[in-house]
Short mmCIF file of C-alpha atoms in Angstrom, two decimals:
data_model
loop_
_atom_site.label_atom_id
_atom_site.label_comp_id
_atom_site.label_asym_id
_atom_site.label_seq_id
_atom_site.Cartn_x
_atom_site.Cartn_y
_atom_site.Cartn_z
CA UNK A 1 132.52 -94.52 -28.51
CA UNK A 2 133.05 -91.05 -26.62
CA UNK A 3 132.38 -89.48 -29.76
CA UNK A 4 129.04 -90.96 -29.72
CA UNK A 5 128.28 -90.30 -25.99
CA UNK A 6 129.37 -86.72 -26.16
CA UNK A 7 126.99 -85.97 -28.87
CA UNK A 8 123.99 -88.02 -27.52
CA UNK A 9 124.62 -85.83 -24.06
CA UNK A 10 124.64 -82.84 -25.93
CA UNK A 11 121.61 -83.91 -28.01
CA UNK A 12 119.70 -84.82 -24.88
CA UNK A 13 120.55 -81.38 -23.33
CA UNK A 14 119.42 -79.40 -26.32
CA UNK A 15 116.10 -81.31 -26.69
CA UNK A 16 116.21 -80.46 -22.61
CA UNK A 17 116.36 -77.36 -23.23
CA UNK A 18 113.67 -77.31 -26.13
CA UNK A 19 111.10 -79.00 -23.41
CA UNK A 20 111.65 -76.02 -21.27
CA UNK A 21 110.42 -73.68 -23.97
CA UNK A 22 107.62 -75.77 -24.32
CA UNK A 23 106.91 -76.25 -27.99
CA UNK A 24 103.21 -77.49 -27.80
CA UNK A 25 100.38 -79.42 -29.94
CA UNK A 26 96.85 -79.06 -28.72
CA UNK A 27 95.10 -81.71 -29.80
CA UNK A 28 91.27 -81.56 -30.68
CA UNK A 29 90.19 -83.44 -28.02
CA UNK A 30 91.82 -81.07 -24.81
CA UNK A 31 95.39 -82.95 -24.53
CA UNK A 32 98.70 -81.36 -25.13
CA UNK A 33 102.26 -82.61 -26.42
CA UNK A 34 104.90 -81.16 -24.92
CA UNK A 35 107.85 -81.18 -27.69
CA UNK A 36 110.46 -80.38 -30.26
CA UNK A 37 108.74 -79.21 -33.60
CA UNK A 38 110.85 -80.25 -36.03
CA UNK A 39 109.18 -79.86 -38.94
CA UNK A 40 105.41 -78.68 -40.39
CA UNK A 41 104.51 -80.03 -43.63
CA UNK A 42 101.20 -78.09 -44.80
CA UNK A 43 101.31 -80.33 -48.09
CA UNK A 44 101.23 -83.32 -46.44
CA UNK A 45 99.14 -81.94 -43.60
CA UNK A 46 101.35 -83.11 -41.10
CA UNK A 47 103.87 -82.49 -37.77
CA UNK A 48 106.70 -83.79 -37.02
CA UNK A 49 107.97 -83.39 -33.56
CA UNK A 50 110.55 -85.34 -31.00
CA UNK A 51 109.50 -86.35 -27.36
CA UNK A 52 111.20 -88.07 -24.65
CA UNK A 53 109.85 -91.50 -23.72
CA UNK A 54 111.59 -93.36 -21.13
CA UNK A 55 114.25 -91.20 -21.48
CA UNK A 56 114.97 -92.42 -25.04
CA UNK A 57 114.41 -89.51 -28.31
CA UNK A 58 111.63 -90.04 -30.44
CA UNK A 59 110.65 -88.99 -33.43
CA UNK A 60 106.77 -89.04 -33.70
CA UNK A 61 104.33 -87.29 -36.47
CA UNK A 62 100.43 -86.77 -36.15
CA UNK A 63 98.13 -85.56 -38.68
CA UNK A 64 97.25 -81.81 -38.65
CA UNK A 65 93.62 -82.40 -39.21
CA UNK A 66 93.52 -84.06 -35.52
CA UNK A 67 95.55 -80.59 -33.79
CA UNK A 68 93.80 -77.52 -32.66
CA UNK A 69 96.94 -75.46 -32.75
CA UNK A 70 100.24 -75.11 -31.66
CA UNK A 71 102.89 -73.12 -30.37
CA UNK A 72 106.66 -73.33 -31.36
CA UNK A 73 108.84 -70.83 -30.00
CA UNK A 74 112.58 -73.50 -30.82
CA UNK A 75 111.37 -73.06 -34.61
CA UNK A 76 114.84 -71.70 -34.77
CA UNK A 77 116.52 -74.50 -33.36
CA UNK A 78 114.51 -77.11 -35.55
CA UNK A 79 117.14 -77.86 -38.72
CA UNK A 80 119.74 -78.31 -35.88
CA UNK A 81 117.37 -81.03 -33.99
CA UNK A 82 116.49 -82.96 -37.42
CA UNK A 83 120.32 -83.00 -38.59
CA UNK A 84 121.02 -84.80 -35.64
CA UNK A 85 118.24 -87.20 -35.20
CA UNK A 86 118.64 -88.10 -38.77
CA UNK A 87 115.44 -86.98 -39.86
CA UNK A 88 115.12 -86.03 -43.46
CA UNK A 89 111.56 -86.68 -44.30
CA UNK A 90 107.70 -86.77 -43.08
CA UNK A 91 108.42 -90.66 -43.19
CA UNK A 92 110.62 -90.86 -40.48
CA UNK A 93 108.85 -91.64 -37.40
CA UNK A 94 105.93 -93.21 -36.47
CA UNK A 95 102.51 -91.66 -35.95
CA UNK A 96 101.76 -90.72 -32.33
CA UNK A 97 99.69 -93.32 -30.46
CA UNK A 98 98.72 -90.91 -28.06
CA UNK A 99 95.49 -89.85 -29.97
CA UNK A 100 93.01 -91.75 -31.56
CA UNK A 101 93.86 -92.15 -34.98
CA UNK A 102 91.69 -94.91 -37.32
CA UNK A 103 88.82 -94.45 -39.29
CA UNK A 104 85.31 -94.56 -38.23
CA UNK A 105 83.73 -98.04 -37.74
CA UNK A 106 80.90 -98.98 -40.18
CA UNK A 107 79.62 -101.40 -38.16
CA UNK A 108 75.95 -100.56 -36.71
CA UNK A 109 76.25 -99.50 -32.75
CA UNK A 110 75.46 -102.41 -30.19
CA UNK A 111 72.13 -102.42 -29.07
CA UNK A 112 71.70 -100.85 -25.68
CA UNK A 113 69.02 -102.95 -24.64
CA UNK A 114 66.73 -100.30 -23.93
CA UNK A 115 63.95 -100.05 -25.91
CA UNK A 116 62.63 -96.28 -26.65
CA UNK A 117 59.41 -97.26 -27.56
CA UNK A 118 59.26 -99.75 -24.19
CA UNK A 119 60.15 -95.81 -22.27
CA UNK A 120 57.60 -94.32 -23.69
CA UNK A 121 54.67 -96.69 -22.93
CA UNK A 122 55.70 -97.34 -19.15
CA UNK A 123 55.90 -93.00 -18.87
CA UNK A 124 52.48 -93.14 -20.09
CA UNK A 125 51.24 -96.24 -17.88
CA UNK A 126 52.08 -93.94 -15.18
CA UNK A 127 50.78 -90.90 -15.80
CA UNK A 128 47.41 -92.43 -16.54
CA UNK A 129 48.08 -94.18 -12.86
CA UNK A 130 48.47 -90.80 -11.57
CA UNK A 131 45.54 -89.20 -13.25
CA UNK A 132 43.27 -92.10 -12.31
CA UNK A 133 44.26 -91.19 -8.42
CA UNK A 134 44.20 -87.95 -8.36
CA UNK A 135 40.68 -87.64 -10.55
CA UNK A 136 39.30 -90.19 -7.67
CA UNK A 137 40.70 -88.07 -4.68
CA UNK A 138 38.33 -85.21 -6.52
CA UNK A 139 35.38 -87.25 -7.03
CA UNK A 140 35.27 -88.34 -3.45
CA UNK A 141 36.42 -84.87 -2.21
CA UNK A 142 33.63 -83.38 -3.92
CA UNK A 143 30.77 -86.21 -3.04
CA UNK A 144 32.37 -87.52 0.86
CA UNK A 145 33.29 -83.98 1.86
CA UNK A 146 29.82 -82.26 2.08
CA UNK A 147 28.53 -85.12 4.28
CA UNK A 148 31.58 -83.59 6.90
CA UNK A 149 29.99 -80.32 7.35
CA UNK A 150 27.29 -79.74 10.42
CA UNK A 151 24.11 -78.59 8.91
CA UNK A 152 23.04 -75.46 10.19
CA UNK A 153 20.81 -75.19 13.43
CA UNK A 154 18.40 -72.91 14.15
CA UNK A 155 19.70 -69.68 15.88
CA UNK A 156 18.21 -67.22 18.20
CA UNK A 157 16.58 -64.99 15.49
CA UNK A 158 15.98 -65.95 11.92
CA UNK A 159 18.65 -63.66 10.96
CA UNK A 160 21.27 -65.67 12.75
CA UNK A 161 19.52 -68.75 11.09
CA UNK A 162 20.07 -67.09 7.90
CA UNK A 163 23.44 -66.11 7.89
CA UNK A 164 24.06 -70.01 9.31
CA UNK A 165 22.57 -71.55 5.53
CA UNK A 166 24.16 -69.34 4.09
CA UNK A 167 27.47 -70.10 5.49
CA UNK A 168 26.74 -73.57 4.99
CA UNK A 169 25.94 -73.00 0.97
CA UNK A 170 29.53 -71.27 0.70
CA UNK A 171 31.24 -74.11 2.15
CA UNK A 172 29.17 -76.93 0.44
CA UNK A 173 30.11 -74.85 -3.39
CA UNK A 174 33.21 -74.48 -2.18
CA UNK A 175 34.11 -78.37 -1.03
CA UNK A 176 32.54 -79.25 -4.36
CA UNK A 177 34.66 -76.58 -6.78
CA UNK A 178 37.88 -77.93 -4.81
CA UNK A 179 36.76 -81.64 -5.35
CA UNK A 180 35.77 -81.11 -8.81
CA UNK A 181 39.12 -79.02 -9.74
CA UNK A 182 41.31 -82.12 -8.27
CA UNK A 183 39.23 -84.31 -10.18
CA UNK A 184 39.55 -81.99 -13.48
CA UNK A 185 43.47 -82.08 -12.85
CA UNK A 186 43.54 -85.76 -12.48
CA UNK A 187 41.91 -86.06 -16.00
CA UNK A 188 44.28 -83.81 -17.87
CA UNK A 189 47.20 -85.38 -16.47
CA UNK A 190 45.62 -88.75 -17.48
CA UNK A 191 44.93 -87.06 -20.87
CA UNK A 192 48.45 -86.34 -21.27
CA UNK A 193 49.73 -90.12 -21.48
CA UNK A 194 47.80 -90.02 -24.89
CA UNK A 195 51.14 -88.69 -26.20
CA UNK A 196 53.59 -90.98 -25.00
CA UNK A 197 51.67 -93.79 -26.33
CA UNK A 198 51.22 -91.94 -29.73
CA UNK A 199 55.19 -91.56 -29.63
CA UNK A 200 55.43 -95.63 -28.53
CA UNK A 201 53.39 -96.48 -31.47
CA UNK A 202 55.51 -94.49 -34.01
CA UNK A 203 58.64 -95.46 -32.74
CA UNK A 204 57.37 -99.29 -33.02
CA UNK A 205 56.69 -98.40 -36.65
CA UNK A 206 59.89 -96.56 -37.55
CA UNK A 207 61.49 -99.66 -35.58
CA UNK A 208 59.58 -102.16 -38.58
CA UNK A 209 61.17 -102.52 -42.21
CA UNK A 210 59.03 -101.26 -44.97
CA UNK A 211 58.64 -97.97 -46.59
CA UNK A 212 57.09 -94.35 -44.90
CA UNK A 213 55.60 -91.37 -45.60
CA UNK A 214 56.50 -88.19 -44.14
CA UNK A 215 56.28 -84.40 -44.55
CA UNK A 216 58.92 -81.75 -43.92
CA UNK A 217 60.04 -78.28 -44.67
CA UNK A 218 61.03 -79.62 -48.51
CA UNK A 219 57.18 -80.98 -49.35
CA UNK A 220 56.48 -84.98 -49.44
CA UNK A 221 59.38 -87.27 -48.69
CA UNK A 222 59.43 -91.06 -48.34
CA UNK A 223 61.28 -92.89 -46.10
CA UNK A 224 62.62 -96.54 -46.71
CA UNK A 225 63.66 -98.58 -43.54
CA UNK A 226 65.45 -102.08 -43.76
#
């Protein structure tokens, strides 16, 4: 019993020393495993290592396809650790559970409840409303703005009166130009909504079962939707 305790203590100290050397397995998801690497089997694409969990030593393995890189400064001690732990093949040890290890699901993803076509329609209606509002403001500016101008009055001389008339005409043109410019901007914004309505129509069409024809870089193609 004392011999077993001594061996366990020595093994624990050796593994602790290996932990200080920090054999490191870097996983592709960005996480790292500090351990004592025992064996790297290239033929079976598996890395076998030892870690401490809850004070106990555990032999684990991980497919190398999940591994980004590894650092193995304790490589010279690996054979001794394998012998003391009774590790003979890569079948010894369990799959490391700290990393995702399952085949991708073949099931279709659950619907998120968001209808892309409805989103595009909402954007289209919003642009249409904005365009209508801006156009209305522009027309009212062009039509009602001149009514706020003070008409030219007779001056002390004919030249003064002509200058007042010219100033009035310039202000009138400016107000109308600004008003119609605002209205034109509103029309452009309203017309931009057509893009979203067309996209929504296309999304609705693609979501329905059937056959569609399209053109890509390879030429004419057919697409089946089930």
